[in-house]
Coordinates of C-alpha atoms in Angstrom, one line a residue:
M6 CA -29.8 -3.4 13.0
R7 CA -31.2 -6.8 12.0
P8 CA -33.7 -6.3 9.1
F9 CA -33.6 -9.9 8.1
T10 CA -33.6 -12.8 10.7
G11 CA -33.8 -16.5 10.9
A12 CA -32.0 -19.5 9.4
A13 CA -34.0 -19.2 6.2
L14 CA -31.6 -16.4 5.1
T15 CA -28.7 -18.8 5.2
L16 CA -30.4 -20.8 2.5
V17 CA -30.7 -17.8 0.2
T18 CA -28.0 -18.1 -2.5
L19 CA -27.1 -16.3 -5.7
W20 CA -24.7 -17.8 -8.2
A21 CA -23.1 -15.5 -10.7
G22 CA -20.1 -16.6 -12.7
T23 CA -17.1 -17.4 -10.5
V24 CA -18.6 -15.8 -7.5
S25 CA -21.6 -16.6 -5.3
A26 CA -23.7 -14.8 -2.7
A27 CA -25.0 -16.6 0.3
L28 CA -25.9 -15.2 3.7
K29 CA -24.5 -17.2 6.6
R30 CA -24.5 -16.7 10.3
H31 CA -20.9 -16.6 11.6
D32 CA -21.6 -18.2 15.0
A33 CA -19.2 -20.3 17.2
S34 CA -18.9 -22.9 14.4
F35 CA -17.3 -20.4 12.0
E36 CA -13.5 -20.7 11.9
P37 CA -11.7 -17.7 10.2
T38 CA -8.4 -18.3 8.5
Y39 CA -6.8 -15.6 10.7
V40 CA -7.8 -13.4 13.6
L41 CA -6.4 -9.9 14.2
Y42 CA -7.0 -8.0 17.4
A43 CA -6.5 -4.3 17.2
T44 CA -5.6 -2.8 20.5
A45 CA -4.0 0.4 21.8
G46 CA -1.3 0.7 24.3
N47 CA 2.3 1.6 25.1
V48 CA 4.9 -0.2 23.0
T49 CA 8.7 0.3 22.8
I50 CA 9.9 1.5 19.4
D51 CA 13.4 3.0 18.7
C52 CA 14.0 2.5 22.5
Q53 CA 11.2 4.9 23.3
S54 CA 7.7 4.3 24.6
R55 CA 4.8 5.3 22.4
Y56 CA 1.0 4.9 22.7
S57 CA 0.2 3.1 19.5
V58 CA -2.4 0.9 17.7
L59 CA -1.1 -2.7 17.6
L60 CA -2.3 -5.7 15.7
N61 CA -2.1 -8.9 17.8
G62 CA 0.0 -6.9 20.3
T63 CA 2.9 -6.1 18.0
T64 CA 4.2 -3.7 15.4
P65 CA 4.7 -4.8 12.7
G66 CA 1.8 -7.1 12.9
P67 CA 2.1 -10.9 12.3
P68 CA 2.6 -12.1 8.7
L69 CA -0.4 -13.6 7.0
Y70 CA -0.1 -16.2 4.3
L71 CA -3.0 -16.6 1.8
E72 CA -3.2 -19.1 -1.1
E73 CA -3.9 -18.4 -4.7
G74 CA -7.3 -19.6 -5.8
K75 CA -8.6 -20.0 -2.3
T76 CA -10.9 -17.9 -0.2
S77 CA -9.6 -16.7 3.1
W78 CA -11.5 -15.1 6.0
I79 CA -9.8 -12.7 8.3
R80 CA -11.6 -11.6 11.4
V81 CA -10.6 -8.2 12.7
Y82 CA -11.6 -7.2 16.3
N83 CA -11.6 -3.5 17.1
E84 CA -10.6 -3.3 20.8
I85 CA -9.3 0.3 20.5
P86 CA -11.1 2.5 22.9
H87 CA -13.1 5.4 21.3
N88 CA -11.6 4.9 17.8
N89 CA -12.9 3.3 14.6
L90 CA -10.9 0.8 12.6
T91 CA -10.8 -0.7 9.1
V92 CA -8.1 -2.9 7.6
H93 CA -7.1 -2.6 3.9
W94 CA -5.5 -5.4 2.0
H95 CA -2.9 -3.4 0.1
G96 CA -2.5 -4.6 -3.5
L97 CA -5.3 -7.1 -3.4
T98 CA -8.4 -4.9 -3.4
A99 CA -9.7 -6.3 -6.7
R100 CA -9.7 -9.7 -5.0
V101 CA -11.9 -8.9 -2.0
A102 CA -15.6 -9.1 -1.6
P103 CA -17.7 -5.9 -1.7
Y104 CA -17.3 -4.1 1.6
S105 CA -13.9 -5.8 2.2
D106 CA -11.6 -3.2 0.8
G107 CA -11.2 -1.5 4.1
T108 CA -11.7 2.1 2.9
P109 CA -13.9 4.0 5.3
Q110 CA -16.5 6.3 3.7
A111 CA -15.6 4.8 0.3
S112 CA -16.4 1.0 0.4
Q113 CA -17.5 0.3 4.0
W114 CA -18.6 1.7 7.3
P115 CA -15.7 1.4 9.8
I116 CA -15.6 -1.2 12.6
A117 CA -16.9 0.4 15.7
P118 CA -15.1 0.0 19.1
G119 CA -16.1 -3.3 20.6
H120 CA -17.1 -4.9 17.3
F121 CA -15.5 -7.2 14.8
F122 CA -15.7 -7.7 11.0
D123 CA -15.0 -10.7 8.8
Y124 CA -13.1 -9.8 5.7
E125 CA -13.3 -12.1 2.7
I126 CA -10.3 -12.3 0.3
H127 CA -9.7 -14.5 -2.7
P128 CA -6.4 -14.1 -4.6
D129 CA -6.6 -15.3 -8.2
A130 CA -4.1 -17.6 -9.9
G131 CA -1.1 -15.5 -10.9
E132 CA -1.3 -13.2 -8.0
A133 CA 1.2 -15.0 -5.7
G134 CA 3.4 -12.2 -4.3
T135 CA 4.2 -9.7 -1.7
Y136 CA 1.5 -7.5 -0.2
F137 CA 0.6 -6.0 3.2
Y138 CA -2.3 -5.1 5.4
H139 CA -2.8 -1.9 7.3
S140 CA -5.4 0.3 9.0
H141 CA -7.0 2.9 6.8
I142 CA -8.1 5.2 9.6
G143 CA -6.2 8.4 10.5
F144 CA -2.5 7.9 11.4
Q145 CA -3.0 4.4 12.7
E146 CA -1.1 2.8 9.8
S147 CA 2.2 4.1 11.3
T148 CA 2.1 1.1 13.6
A149 CA -1.0 -0.9 12.6
A150 CA 0.4 -2.8 9.6
G151 CA 1.8 -6.2 8.8
P152 CA 3.1 -8.4 5.9
L153 CA 0.7 -10.4 3.7
I154 CA 2.1 -13.1 1.4
V155 CA 0.1 -14.9 -1.3
T156 CA 1.6 -18.3 -1.9
P157 CA 1.5 -19.9 -5.3
C158 CA -0.5 -22.9 -6.5
E159 CA 2.0 -23.6 -9.3
K160 CA 5.8 -23.4 -9.7
E161 CA 7.1 -19.9 -9.6
P162 CA 9.3 -18.6 -12.5
Y163 CA 12.4 -18.0 -10.3
E164 CA 14.2 -20.3 -8.0
Y165 CA 15.7 -19.5 -4.7
D166 CA 16.7 -21.3 -1.5
E167 CA 14.7 -19.2 1.0
D168 CA 12.7 -16.1 1.3
L169 CA 13.0 -13.4 3.9
I170 CA 10.4 -10.7 4.8
L171 CA 11.8 -7.2 5.4
T172 CA 9.4 -4.5 6.5
V173 CA 10.2 -0.9 6.2
Q174 CA 8.4 1.6 8.6
D175 CA 8.6 5.1 9.9
Y176 CA 8.7 5.9 13.6
Y177 CA 7.0 9.0 15.0
N178 CA 7.4 9.8 18.7
K179 CA 4.2 11.9 18.5
T180 CA 1.0 9.9 19.1
D181 CA -1.5 9.3 16.3
A182 CA -4.0 11.7 17.9
T183 CA -1.4 14.5 18.2
V184 CA -0.5 14.2 14.5
E185 CA -4.1 13.9 13.3
E186 CA -5.3 16.9 15.3
G187 CA -2.5 19.1 14.1
L188 CA -3.0 18.2 10.4
V189 CA -6.6 19.4 10.5
A190 CA -6.1 22.3 12.9
N191 CA -6.4 26.0 12.2
P192 CA -3.7 27.1 12.5
F193 CA -2.2 24.1 10.8
V194 CA 0.5 22.0 12.7
W195 CA 2.6 19.8 10.5
S196 CA 3.3 16.3 11.7
G197 CA 7.0 16.8 11.5
E198 CA 9.5 14.4 10.0
T199 CA 10.0 10.8 10.9
N200 CA 12.2 10.2 14.0
A201 CA 13.5 6.9 12.6
I202 CA 13.3 4.4 9.8
L203 CA 12.7 0.8 11.0
L204 CA 13.7 -2.4 9.3
N205 CA 11.7 -5.3 10.8
G206 CA 10.8 -3.0 13.7
Q207 CA 14.4 -1.9 14.5
S208 CA 15.8 1.5 13.8
G209 CA 19.5 0.7 13.7
K210 CA 20.5 4.0 15.2
A211 CA 22.2 2.8 18.3
Q212 CA 24.8 0.3 19.3
S213 CA 25.0 -2.1 22.2
D214 CA 26.6 0.2 24.7
N215 CA 24.0 2.9 24.3
A216 CA 20.8 1.0 23.5
S217 CA 18.3 0.4 26.2
D218 CA 16.7 -2.4 24.3
A219 CA 16.9 -4.1 20.9
T220 CA 14.4 -1.8 19.1
C221 CA 17.0 0.8 18.3
L222 CA 19.8 -1.7 17.5
P223 CA 20.4 -2.9 13.9
H224 CA 18.3 -5.7 12.7
V225 CA 20.4 -8.8 12.1
I226 CA 19.7 -10.8 8.9
K227 CA 21.3 -14.3 9.1
V228 CA 22.3 -15.9 5.8
K229 CA 24.4 -18.9 4.7
P230 CA 27.2 -18.8 2.1
D231 CA 26.5 -19.6 -1.6
K232 CA 22.8 -19.4 -1.3
T233 CA 20.1 -17.4 -3.2
Y234 CA 17.6 -15.6 -1.1
R235 CA 14.4 -13.9 -2.1
L236 CA 14.3 -10.7 -0.1
R237 CA 10.7 -9.4 0.1
F238 CA 10.8 -5.7 1.0
I239 CA 7.5 -4.2 2.1
G240 CA 7.2 -0.4 2.1
M241 CA 5.0 0.2 5.2
Q242 CA 6.4 3.7 5.8
V243 CA 4.0 6.6 6.3
I244 CA 6.3 9.3 4.8
S245 CA 9.8 8.3 3.9
L246 CA 11.2 7.5 0.4
V247 CA 14.0 5.1 1.4
T248 CA 17.1 4.1 -0.5
M249 CA 19.3 1.3 0.8
G250 CA 22.3 -0.9 -0.2
V251 CA 24.4 -3.7 1.2
E252 CA 28.1 -3.4 1.8
S253 CA 30.2 -5.4 -0.7
H254 CA 27.0 -6.8 -2.3
G255 CA 26.2 -4.6 -5.3
D256 CA 24.6 -7.3 -7.5
L257 CA 20.8 -7.2 -6.7
T258 CA 18.1 -8.4 -9.1
V259 CA 14.5 -7.2 -8.9
I260 CA 12.0 -10.0 -9.8
E261 CA 8.7 -8.6 -8.4
A262 CA 7.1 -5.3 -8.0
D263 CA 3.8 -4.7 -6.1
G264 CA 2.8 -8.3 -6.0
L265 CA 3.5 -9.3 -9.6
F266 CA 6.6 -11.0 -11.1
T267 CA 8.7 -8.9 -13.5
K268 CA 11.5 -9.9 -15.8
K269 CA 14.9 -9.6 -14.1
A270 CA 16.1 -6.0 -13.5
N271 CA 19.6 -5.5 -12.2
T272 CA 20.5 -2.7 -9.7
D273 CA 23.1 -2.0 -7.0
H274 CA 20.6 -0.5 -4.5
L275 CA 16.9 -0.6 -3.6
Q276 CA 14.6 2.4 -3.6
I277 CA 11.2 1.9 -1.9
A278 CA 8.4 4.3 -1.2
P279 CA 5.4 4.1 1.1
G280 CA 3.0 1.4 -0.3
Q281 CA 5.5 -0.3 -2.7
R282 CA 6.8 -3.8 -2.5
F283 CA 9.8 -5.3 -4.3
S284 CA 11.4 -8.8 -4.3
L285 CA 15.1 -9.1 -4.9
L286 CA 17.1 -12.1 -5.7
F287 CA 20.2 -11.9 -3.5
K288 CA 23.1 -14.2 -4.1
T289 CA 25.3 -14.6 -1.0
K290 CA 29.1 -14.9 -1.2
S291 CA 30.9 -18.3 -1.2
A292 CA 33.0 -19.4 1.7
S293 CA 36.1 -18.7 -0.3
E294 CA 35.0 -15.2 -1.1
L295 CA 34.3 -14.5 2.6
A296 CA 37.7 -15.9 3.4
A297 CA 39.4 -13.6 0.9
L298 CA 37.5 -10.6 2.4
N299 CA 38.3 -11.9 5.9
K300 CA 34.9 -10.9 7.2
T301 CA 31.4 -12.3 7.6
D302 CA 29.4 -9.3 8.7
F303 CA 28.3 -6.6 6.2
W304 CA 26.3 -3.4 6.9
I305 CA 23.0 -2.7 5.2
Q306 CA 22.7 1.1 5.1
Y307 CA 19.4 2.9 4.6
E308 CA 18.5 6.6 4.3
N309 CA 15.5 8.7 3.4
R310 CA 15.4 11.0 0.4
D311 CA 13.7 14.3 -0.5
R312 CA 12.7 15.3 3.0
P313 CA 13.9 18.3 5.1
A314 CA 15.5 16.1 7.7
N315 CA 18.0 13.4 6.9
V316 CA 17.3 10.1 8.7
S317 CA 19.4 7.0 8.4
G318 CA 20.0 3.6 10.0
Y319 CA 21.7 0.3 9.7
A320 CA 20.9 -3.4 9.6
L321 CA 23.5 -6.1 9.6
L322 CA 23.9 -9.0 7.1
S323 CA 25.6 -11.8 9.0
Y324 CA 26.9 -15.0 7.5
D325 CA 26.4 -18.1 9.4
T326 CA 29.4 -20.4 8.7
S327 CA 30.7 -23.2 10.8
S328 CA 34.1 -21.6 11.0
S329 CA 33.0 -18.0 11.7
Y330 CA 32.1 -16.3 15.0
S331 CA 28.7 -15.0 13.9
V332 CA 27.1 -11.9 15.1
S333 CA 24.4 -13.8 16.8
N334 CA 27.0 -15.0 19.3
K335 CA 28.5 -11.6 19.9
T336 CA 27.7 -9.6 23.0
S337 CA 27.9 -6.2 21.4
I338 CA 27.2 -4.5 18.1
V339 CA 29.3 -1.4 17.2
L340 CA 28.1 1.0 14.5
P341 CA 30.5 2.0 11.7
T342 CA 32.5 5.2 12.3
S343 CA 31.9 6.2 8.7
K344 CA 29.3 5.3 6.1
P345 CA 30.3 2.1 4.2
L346 CA 28.2 3.1 1.2
N347 CA 27.7 6.2 -0.9
L348 CA 24.1 5.8 -1.9
P349 CA 22.8 7.9 -4.8
Q350 CA 21.1 11.2 -4.0
N351 CA 19.0 11.3 -7.2
V352 CA 15.8 9.2 -7.0
T353 CA 14.0 10.2 -10.2
D354 CA 15.5 7.6 -12.5
W355 CA 15.6 4.4 -10.4
L356 CA 14.3 1.6 -12.7
E357 CA 12.2 4.1 -14.7
Y358 CA 11.2 2.5 -18.0
S359 CA 13.0 -0.6 -17.0
L360 CA 10.6 -2.9 -15.2
T361 CA 8.4 -5.1 -17.4
P362 CA 6.0 -7.9 -16.7
Y363 CA 7.3 -11.5 -16.6
N364 CA 4.3 -12.7 -18.5
T365 CA 2.0 -10.5 -20.6
D366 CA -0.1 -13.2 -22.3
S367 CA -3.0 -13.1 -19.9
N368 CA -3.0 -9.3 -19.4
P369 CA -1.6 -7.6 -22.5
F370 CA -0.7 -3.9 -22.4
P371 CA -3.5 -1.9 -24.0
P372 CA -2.2 0.3 -26.8
A373 CA -2.6 4.1 -26.9
S374 CA -5.3 3.7 -29.6
S375 CA -7.5 2.0 -27.0
V376 CA -7.5 5.0 -24.6
S377 CA -10.9 6.7 -24.5
R378 CA -9.8 9.7 -22.5
T379 CA -7.0 11.2 -20.3
V380 CA -7.7 12.5 -16.8
I381 CA -5.0 14.9 -15.7
I382 CA -5.0 15.5 -11.9
T383 CA -2.9 18.4 -10.7
V384 CA -2.1 18.2 -7.0
Q385 CA -1.6 21.4 -5.1
Q386 CA -1.6 22.7 -1.5
K387 CA -4.4 25.1 -0.5
V388 CA -3.7 27.4 2.5
N389 CA -6.4 29.1 4.5
G390 CA -5.5 28.9 8.1
T391 CA -5.2 25.2 7.8
T392 CA -3.2 23.5 4.9
Q393 CA -4.9 21.0 2.7
W394 CA -4.0 19.0 -0.5
A395 CA -6.3 19.4 -3.5
Q396 CA -6.6 17.4 -6.6
N397 CA -8.0 19.7 -9.4
N398 CA -9.4 21.8 -6.5
N399 CA -11.1 18.7 -5.0
I400 CA -10.2 18.1 -1.4
W401 CA -11.1 14.8 0.3
K402 CA -12.8 15.6 3.5
E403 CA -13.9 12.4 5.2
P404 CA -16.3 14.1 7.7
N405 CA -18.3 15.6 4.7
I406 CA -19.0 12.1 3.4
T407 CA -21.9 11.1 5.7
V408 CA -22.5 7.8 4.0
P409 CA -19.9 5.6 2.3
Y410 CA -20.1 5.9 -1.5
L411 CA -20.7 2.1 -2.0
T412 CA -23.4 2.1 0.6
D413 CA -25.0 5.2 -0.9
I414 CA -25.2 3.4 -4.3
Y415 CA -27.0 0.4 -2.8
V416 CA -29.4 2.7 -1.0
R417 CA -30.1 5.4 -3.7
G418 CA -29.1 3.6 -6.9
E419 CA -28.3 5.6 -9.9
A420 CA -28.9 8.9 -8.1
A421 CA -25.7 8.2 -6.1
I422 CA -23.6 7.7 -9.2
P423 CA -21.4 10.6 -10.2
N424 CA -22.6 12.4 -13.3
Y425 CA -20.3 11.4 -16.2
E426 CA -20.9 14.4 -18.4
A427 CA -20.5 16.8 -15.5
A428 CA -17.2 15.2 -14.7
L429 CA -15.9 15.5 -18.2
A430 CA -16.5 19.2 -18.0
N431 CA -14.9 19.5 -14.6
Y432 CA -11.4 17.9 -14.8
G433 CA -12.7 14.4 -14.3
W434 CA -14.8 14.7 -11.1
D435 CA -18.5 15.4 -10.5
P436 CA -19.0 18.6 -8.5
K437 CA -22.1 17.1 -6.8
T438 CA -20.7 13.8 -5.5
L439 CA -17.0 14.9 -5.6
A440 CA -16.2 11.5 -7.1
Y441 CA -14.6 10.5 -10.4
P442 CA -16.8 8.3 -12.6
A443 CA -15.7 5.7 -15.2
K444 CA -17.6 3.4 -17.5
L445 CA -16.9 -0.3 -17.6
G446 CA -14.8 -1.1 -20.7
E447 CA -13.1 2.2 -20.8
T448 CA -9.3 2.5 -20.9
I449 CA -8.2 5.7 -19.2
D450 CA -4.8 7.4 -18.9
I451 CA -4.6 9.0 -15.5
V452 CA -1.8 11.6 -15.1
W453 CA -0.7 13.0 -11.7
Q454 CA 0.9 16.4 -12.1
N455 CA 2.9 18.1 -9.3
N456 CA 2.2 21.8 -8.5
N457 CA 4.3 23.6 -5.9
G458 CA 1.4 25.8 -4.7
P459 CA 1.5 29.0 -2.7
S460 CA 4.7 28.0 -0.8
G461 CA 6.7 27.4 -4.0
G462 CA 8.1 24.1 -2.7
W463 CA 7.5 20.8 -4.4
D464 CA 6.9 17.6 -2.6
I465 CA 7.0 13.9 -3.5
H466 CA 3.9 11.7 -3.6
P467 CA 3.7 7.8 -3.9
F468 CA 0.4 7.4 -5.6
H469 CA -1.6 4.2 -4.9
A470 CA -4.6 2.8 -6.7
H471 CA -7.2 0.5 -5.1
G472 CA -8.9 -2.0 -7.3
R473 CA -7.1 -3.5 -10.3
H474 CA -3.5 -2.8 -10.9
Y475 CA -2.6 -0.3 -13.6
W476 CA 0.2 -0.1 -16.3
D477 CA 2.8 2.4 -15.2
L478 CA 3.5 4.7 -18.2
G479 CA 6.5 6.4 -16.6
S480 CA 7.3 9.8 -15.2
G481 CA 9.2 13.0 -16.0
N482 CA 9.8 16.7 -15.4
G483 CA 7.6 19.5 -16.6
T484 CA 4.0 18.8 -17.7
Y485 CA 2.8 15.6 -19.4
D486 CA 3.2 15.3 -23.2
A487 CA 1.1 12.3 -24.2
S488 CA 2.5 12.2 -27.8
A489 CA 6.1 12.2 -26.6
N490 CA 5.6 9.6 -23.9
N491 CA 3.6 7.3 -26.2
A492 CA 6.3 7.6 -28.8
K493 CA 8.9 6.6 -26.1
L494 CA 6.9 3.6 -25.1
S495 CA 6.5 2.5 -28.8
A496 CA 10.3 2.9 -29.4
L497 CA 11.1 0.8 -26.3
Y498 CA 8.7 -1.9 -27.5
A499 CA 10.1 -1.9 -31.0
E500 CA 13.7 -2.1 -29.6
S501 CA 13.2 -4.9 -27.1
G502 CA 9.6 -5.9 -26.8
W503 CA 9.4 -3.9 -23.5
T504 CA 6.0 -3.0 -22.1
P505 CA 5.2 -1.2 -18.9
A506 CA 5.1 -3.0 -15.6
V507 CA 1.7 -3.6 -13.9
R508 CA 1.8 -1.7 -10.5
D509 CA -0.3 -0.4 -7.7
T510 CA 2.0 2.3 -6.2
T511 CA 4.4 4.5 -8.1
M512 CA 6.2 7.8 -7.4
Q513 CA 5.4 11.3 -8.5
Y514 CA 8.9 12.9 -8.0
R515 CA 10.0 16.4 -7.6
Y516 CA 12.7 17.8 -9.9
A517 CA 13.6 20.8 -7.8
V518 CA 13.1 21.8 -4.2
S519 CA 11.5 25.1 -4.9
G520 CA 10.7 27.6 -7.7
V521 CA 8.2 30.1 -8.9
K522 CA 4.9 29.7 -6.9
N523 CA 2.0 27.8 -8.4
T524 CA 4.2 26.1 -11.0
T525 CA 3.4 22.6 -12.3
A526 CA 6.5 20.5 -12.9
G527 CA 6.7 16.7 -12.6
W528 CA 4.2 14.0 -13.6
R529 CA 3.4 10.3 -13.3
A530 CA 1.2 8.6 -15.8
W531 CA -0.9 5.4 -15.5
R532 CA -3.1 3.4 -18.0
V533 CA -6.2 2.0 -16.3
K534 CA -8.5 -0.7 -17.7
V535 CA -11.9 -0.1 -16.1
S536 CA -13.1 -3.7 -15.5
E537 CA -13.9 -4.1 -11.8
P538 CA -17.2 -2.4 -10.8
G539 CA -17.1 -0.7 -7.5
V540 CA -15.8 2.2 -5.5
W541 CA -12.0 2.5 -5.5
M542 CA -9.7 5.0 -3.9
M543 CA -6.7 6.5 -5.6
H544 CA -4.5 8.5 -3.3
C545 CA -1.1 9.6 -2.1
H546 CA 0.3 7.0 0.4
I547 CA 2.0 9.6 2.6
V548 CA -0.5 9.3 5.4
A549 CA -0.2 12.9 6.5
H550 CA -1.1 14.0 3.0
M551 CA -4.1 11.6 3.0
I552 CA -5.4 13.2 6.2
M553 CA -4.8 16.7 4.6
G554 CA -7.1 15.7 1.7
M555 CA -4.9 14.0 -1.0
Q556 CA -7.4 11.2 -1.8
T557 CA -9.8 10.6 -4.7
A558 CA -12.8 8.3 -4.9
W559 CA -13.5 6.6 -8.2
V560 CA -16.8 4.9 -9.1
F561 CA -16.4 2.3 -11.8
G562 CA -19.6 1.3 -13.5
D563 CA -23.3 2.3 -13.1
A564 CA -25.5 1.4 -10.2
G565 CA -26.8 -1.8 -11.8
E566 CA -23.3 -3.1 -12.6
I567 CA -22.1 -2.3 -9.1
V568 CA -25.1 -3.7 -7.2
A569 CA -25.1 -6.9 -9.4
K570 CA -21.9 -8.0 -7.7
A571 CA -23.9 -8.7 -4.5
P572 CA -27.6 -7.7 -4.6
V573 CA -29.7 -6.8 -1.7
P574 CA -30.6 -8.7 0.7
Y575 CA -27.1 -10.1 0.7
V576 CA -25.5 -6.8 1.7
Q577 CA -28.3 -5.4 3.9
G578 CA -26.2 -5.9 7.0
Y579 CA -23.4 -3.7 5.6
L580 CA -25.5 -0.6 4.9
E581 CA -25.4 1.0 8.3
Y582 CA -22.8 1.7 10.9
G583 CA -22.7 -1.3 13.3
G584 CA -25.1 -3.2 11.0
S585 CA -25.9 -6.9 11.2
A586 CA -22.7 -7.9 9.2
Y587 CA -20.7 -6.6 12.2
G588 CA -20.4 -8.8 15.2
N589 CA -19.8 -8.1 18.9
A590 CA -19.7 -9.9 22.2
T591 CA -23.4 -10.7 22.2
Y592 CA -24.2 -10.9 18.5
D593 CA -23.1 -13.3 15.8
P594 CA -22.9 -11.4 12.5
L595 CA -24.9 -12.3 9.4
V596 CA -22.3 -12.3 6.6
N597 CA -22.4 -12.4 2.8
H598 CA -20.2 -15.2 1.4
Y599 CA -19.3 -13.7 -2.0
F600 CA -16.8 -16.1 -3.5
D601 CA -17.6 -19.6 -4.8
E602 CA -16.2 -21.9 -2.1

């Protein structure tokens, strides 16, 4: 448990470029930037009581604010009885210390009950934006998630008067344990569909005369006339692709996607999938416009798409004017008798081939000529009593991974690295380690293709990449045609200078509900620059699909390149479950300080 002891270790320091390594005892003198307590208990959601995992006693969890160019420490206590925990910093995983990505059995051992772990995060300049944090264990993410905002060290490219955080979540009235047990059972038991969509924790399904508390009422967003707001939408759902719009406010401007600024993109509605984040510039109406309309309250309508059950809800945009009787003073809220908006049913073309980076100077788009290989990953259900998701016949089964990949590389060295040549001959993954290898310096096109499997029904998948963001090459029906898509990208560049946006979560759509069984139709393509050594997950962000096996582990670099980031003995305490890097009530952890402070 404590293979190295004594204060002498705190003097051991390794400097390498912009990072450092130094072992330090996190005793009572250590002050983390934030502290999160994970507990489990009954909480009211959608006017119902549910046994849930909570962060600092709430869902969503508290907002965290980190600074560009500054190292932050977040201490996470696992006070959940009988359950492990990790926390993933969604969108920032290339900016965390080794073992701080929060992916169990990939980059770290989970935090045991009664223990705590100190996560080290260092956002770089240019990464100010909208992110979130969430548990990466089982179905805990349905409630154990919260906003994370990286604040800028320099002036931002867009001006606004105020920003507002708007989290989107799903509510399941089943407990996490019930969902998890059913998804791995034989016979298989599906999780079912979401019971509600939540905006800032409220479902907006009820009105004052039939709501037992505020959690099923519409969330009220207070604004002032003639102002510009930055609306930070955070997709913390576990299943729902959500579309939403604002009554009488059809002029919305996207300025950020997945933490990075984009050039302005105009739209009349928002579409957000699990794992995605978007910032919108929202210009409110003037006092004279409100007077002409003779109203100051406007409905925000949101609905899910491409699921068997239709789920919808409302929030309320309420203007705060000196002459108006604002909703905050009202004693009751009454839902509309008919939908104020006719939101589009088609989801496959929303801002496709439209979003482009605000600044490409520091991170130019790599041309097709730089691509060393293309990895096509076909996702398909496998049914054998239970139902699982496979990627090129590779099913992620966490219990089968007895040691986290990153730990195994530190312990066994090159023997733990997936065989590159074997992977090339096997659809990109090594049959022995079950991981996808990549060499540093490679540029790879990764294509996700959608197969309807033995049921004949297609599904949708929001695919998310840990590590460095990728360039989103677009999507389409059928199977991927690299020549045709590269020609399309070249034509867009020639026409307007457009290059693909840099993202971390994008949709693989379905283009039909069902068809001939085992048919592949629908793709999403990425371009990935392999520059960050380590173990990185790429997976669907529908949490039920993750539990069913829709996850892939990628190993970037060889053992020497990965271990060089933080050599032994600096990571010795991370190499076993409950090791000396994990603290508890009677033990102060010995922690590697990775970033140059």
